[in-house]
Structures are given as structure tokens and as C-alpha cells.
Amino acid sequence: MALKVDERDPKLGAMAAHWPTIAALLGGTKAMRAAAKKFLPQQPAESNDDYQYRLETSTLFPAFERTCGVMAGKPFAKELTLTGVPAAVEALVGDIDGQGRSLHAFASECFDQAAIKYGYGGILVDCPKTQGEAKTVADEKRLGVRPYWVHIKHDQILGFKTASVGGKVVLTQLRLSETAEVQDGEYGTKTVRRVRVLSPGKWELWQEDAKGYSLQEEGTTSLGHIPFVPLYGLRAGFMQGLPPLSSLADLNIKHWQHQSDQDDSARFARKRLLVFTGLTSEDKVTIASDMALRLPTNADAKVVQGSAESVTVGRSELEALEAQMIQTGAELLVAQPGQRTATEASNDAEANKSMLQRIVENFEDALDLALQFTADWLKVGEGGTASLFKDFAANSLSDASAQLVVTMAQGGLITKETGLKELQRRGVLSPDLDVAQEAAMAKEAEPALGTVGVE
């Protein structure tokens, strides 16, 4: 089907369907409230005022965001290492994006956003245009021309075309959305929307105006390919990736809804409603804390209150959901048997990898390709390889979830008391352990500030 330059290709729709949910969860309570009925439906017969009150008092338990942070941090717990990288490329590693960020910091952001949270994105290895001033490598050095990496986010990719070249699928066209700040009058600026269209050896820049989008600039490059590297969470195909924690996102939405119901239930359970029977409109009743209540003959008064049992049941459901969310997030860390090659048959560590380890390996391949594109711009041959820390798999779901609980507690994402409760629930700690007392003792045992390492 024909598409305008700024229109998203429908074949990206399956991926894009996940993005609003993830964006809302990452935006926290404020974003979830703004989404209103999309994630918090209005109950049958619930008045608009009651719904608005419930919405404005609902709070999000950030399980998805916290788990993403833990998972994204594991491969970068140690500095990434480079092997066989040319000196010209290695000279750029300390400022890989031309904005002062190191390769380690840049890769960490890409892994967090593209591989873990949204499951899709990319790295564009670009190079400034020189208006024909640079004719040699020496000219490029004199002008400060150098390739730089750009993190392309999931929703910037509008569409692409591919072809099979030598049995390998390659990009023949890529459309990326971007924004730019331009002058608006003598003193002001404004943000305009643009679309960059890349093809092997050439590029176009389209900008939005009153009539739609018009071609602003175009040019050629010295590369015979598009220097774009796709990033995936769960790879569904070339340029197709899905978020690895989408099930956790769904559970977090469910927790948001149940938490709202629980708060509403507790609110009404705490309220007391005084009900009178046997009174007429002529009877006057005065109620105060320092007087007795006198009622006419055959009249009665009683207090109606919500059931505390429903509040207890709701709390148990929330705790079960929270435990389920931890288990779901921990699944990324569990070692899973894969297809074993002849070499791997004698190496269980290689054959049994966690899903997170496999995601990291795909990400390493993407970094290798980005390094190669950088070397292509610089015309220095092979680009080398990058390696990340991958020794974090667990043998079972129980071990993985316990590991996740400990990491979250150490990082301050959950309290020590909550961490102890979760470890107790998993059988790691004795069921007889007094969690509150243990947490208090652990707090007392902490060294005073400024005394760590002092003899």
C-alpha cells in the first residue's frame, strides 16, 4: 500500500501495540492517571465523581520499571571490553555519540530502552556532511569530521524496505522520524518534525510545513549500505522485536486496577453509616459525643459498616500478584536448555543460557556491527568486537526470583523488610524468622556513615 513519508508502516503495528502500555507504566502514577479509563475502567453504576476520586487517589506499584532497571543493569555491572578494535575507532570510544558519552554509557542506555523495556530500537552510525570541503582523510581530521552513534528509539522507526543480497537480508530503505529546533522570529525558537529517509549511498531530509512534508535536503554518502543496526528484546524477525517483559507489564496493569479497588474497599470499610428505623420526618435527633441518644418508642438506630473481610481478601490478592510479578520478572534469569551444537554438547554453561543472556548476546552482535560501520566510515578495515558481562544466570525459577529480590533490596528498590518477607515466602529463610525484628537488627548492625573501611 502507498504511504506518505511520515506514515508508519502497518507491518510495525504488532510491535507498536505494546508501546502505550509500557510508556504509561514507565511514566509512573502521573501517566497512569492521565491514561484514565484506558487502564482503569469505570465500574458499572459508578458515578463520574466517584470514579474521578478513585482515579486521583490511585497509585502505581512500579514493579515493571524496577524489574527493567535490575535486568538492564546486570550486563553492565562490569565495564564492557573491546577486542580487535582499530586505533581510529578506539579513539572514539570515550565519546561515541559526539556528545560526551562513552561507549559503555551509550550501550547501557540502548540496552535498557531497546532490549529490555520496549524490545525494539536501533543504532544509527552517522557522519556529518562536509559540503564537499573534505576530500581526503587528512581534510576530515582537520575539519573534525568523525562518525558518531545515534540511539534510534522504537517509535522513531516509521518504516523500512529490504532485499536479499547474497542470501542475506539487508535494508534498502529506512525512514526515521526526528525533531529539530529552528529559529522562530528574531529571539524565539520552535520545534519542527522531520523525517530522514536513508538508502544505500544517499539520504533525504523531509520537514513538516503547512502543506505537509517537503524535501529540505538530500545528499550522498561514501557507504554502499545503510549504517543502521536494529536492536531487539525478543527477536521476532529482521527489524521485528518484542518486549521481553510484556507479561510483567500486563500483570502490573492488573495490580494497578486491583490496588485501586482495594483502596476503594478500605475507604468504605472505614466509614460508618448510622441508620435509623421507626422515625418520621417530624422526629428530631441530635447526635454528639457527650450526650445520649433518645429515640421514640419502637424506633431503632444501628451502624452499618463495610466488611473488613473483603479488605483482607483484597490485600491477599495484591500480595499474590506482587509475588507473581517477581516470579515473572525472574524468568529472564533462569537458565534454559537451548539447541546444542557439537561444541556445546560438552559445555553445559554454553548450552543452558537464560533468556537475558541470549538477549545480551544478540546485543553484543549489534554492537559489533555498529563498530564495523564506524570502521567503514573511517576506512580502517575490521571493526572488532564488544563483550558484556553475562555470568548472572540462575539454575531455577526459585533461585532466580530470590536473586532478583536480593538485587532489588540492595539497590534500594524495595525495603529490607519486604525483601526478607519475599525470601521467607520462597523458603530461603526459615518460616519462624521474625521479619520485623530481623530487619531492625540488620539496621542496627549497619556501620555508621564515614566508618566503612576505617580501622
Tab-separated table of C-alpha atoms in Angstrom, residues 71-72 74-76 111 115-116 232-233 354-367 386-390 392:
chain	number	residue	atom	x	y	z
A	71	MET	CA	17.664	-6.575	34.355
A	72	ALA	CA	19.175	-3.779	32.269
A	74	LYS	CA	23.172	-6.762	35.094
A	75	PRO	CA	25.199	-6.874	31.832
A	76	PHE	CA	26.744	-3.504	32.668
A	111	PHE	CA	20.105	-1.909	26.157
A	115	ALA	CA	16.343	-4.526	24.509
A	116	ILE	CA	14.612	-4.616	27.904
A	232	TYR	CA	15.834	-6.399	19.778
A	233	GLY	CA	14.438	-7.695	23.029
A	354	SER	CA	18.961	-17.681	30.455
A	355	MET	CA	16.760	-15.555	28.234
A	356	LEU	CA	18.596	-12.462	29.455
A	357	GLN	CA	21.942	-13.970	28.468
A	358	ARG	CA	20.621	-14.660	24.958
A	359	ILE	CA	19.338	-11.071	24.697
A	360	VAL	CA	22.777	-9.840	25.765
A	361	GLU	CA	24.483	-11.988	23.125
A	362	ASN	CA	22.253	-10.526	20.399
A	363	PHE	CA	23.035	-7.067	21.730
A	364	GLU	CA	26.771	-7.810	21.557
A	365	ASP	CA	26.327	-8.760	17.889
A	366	ALA	CA	24.603	-5.422	17.320
A	367	LEU	CA	27.488	-3.543	18.960
A	386	ALA	CA	32.479	-5.913	22.141
A	387	SER	CA	31.814	-8.189	25.130
A	388	LEU	CA	29.483	-7.688	28.086
A	389	PHE	CA	29.219	-9.366	31.491
A	390	LYS	CA	26.938	-12.418	31.233
A	392	PHE	CA	24.235	-13.968	36.071
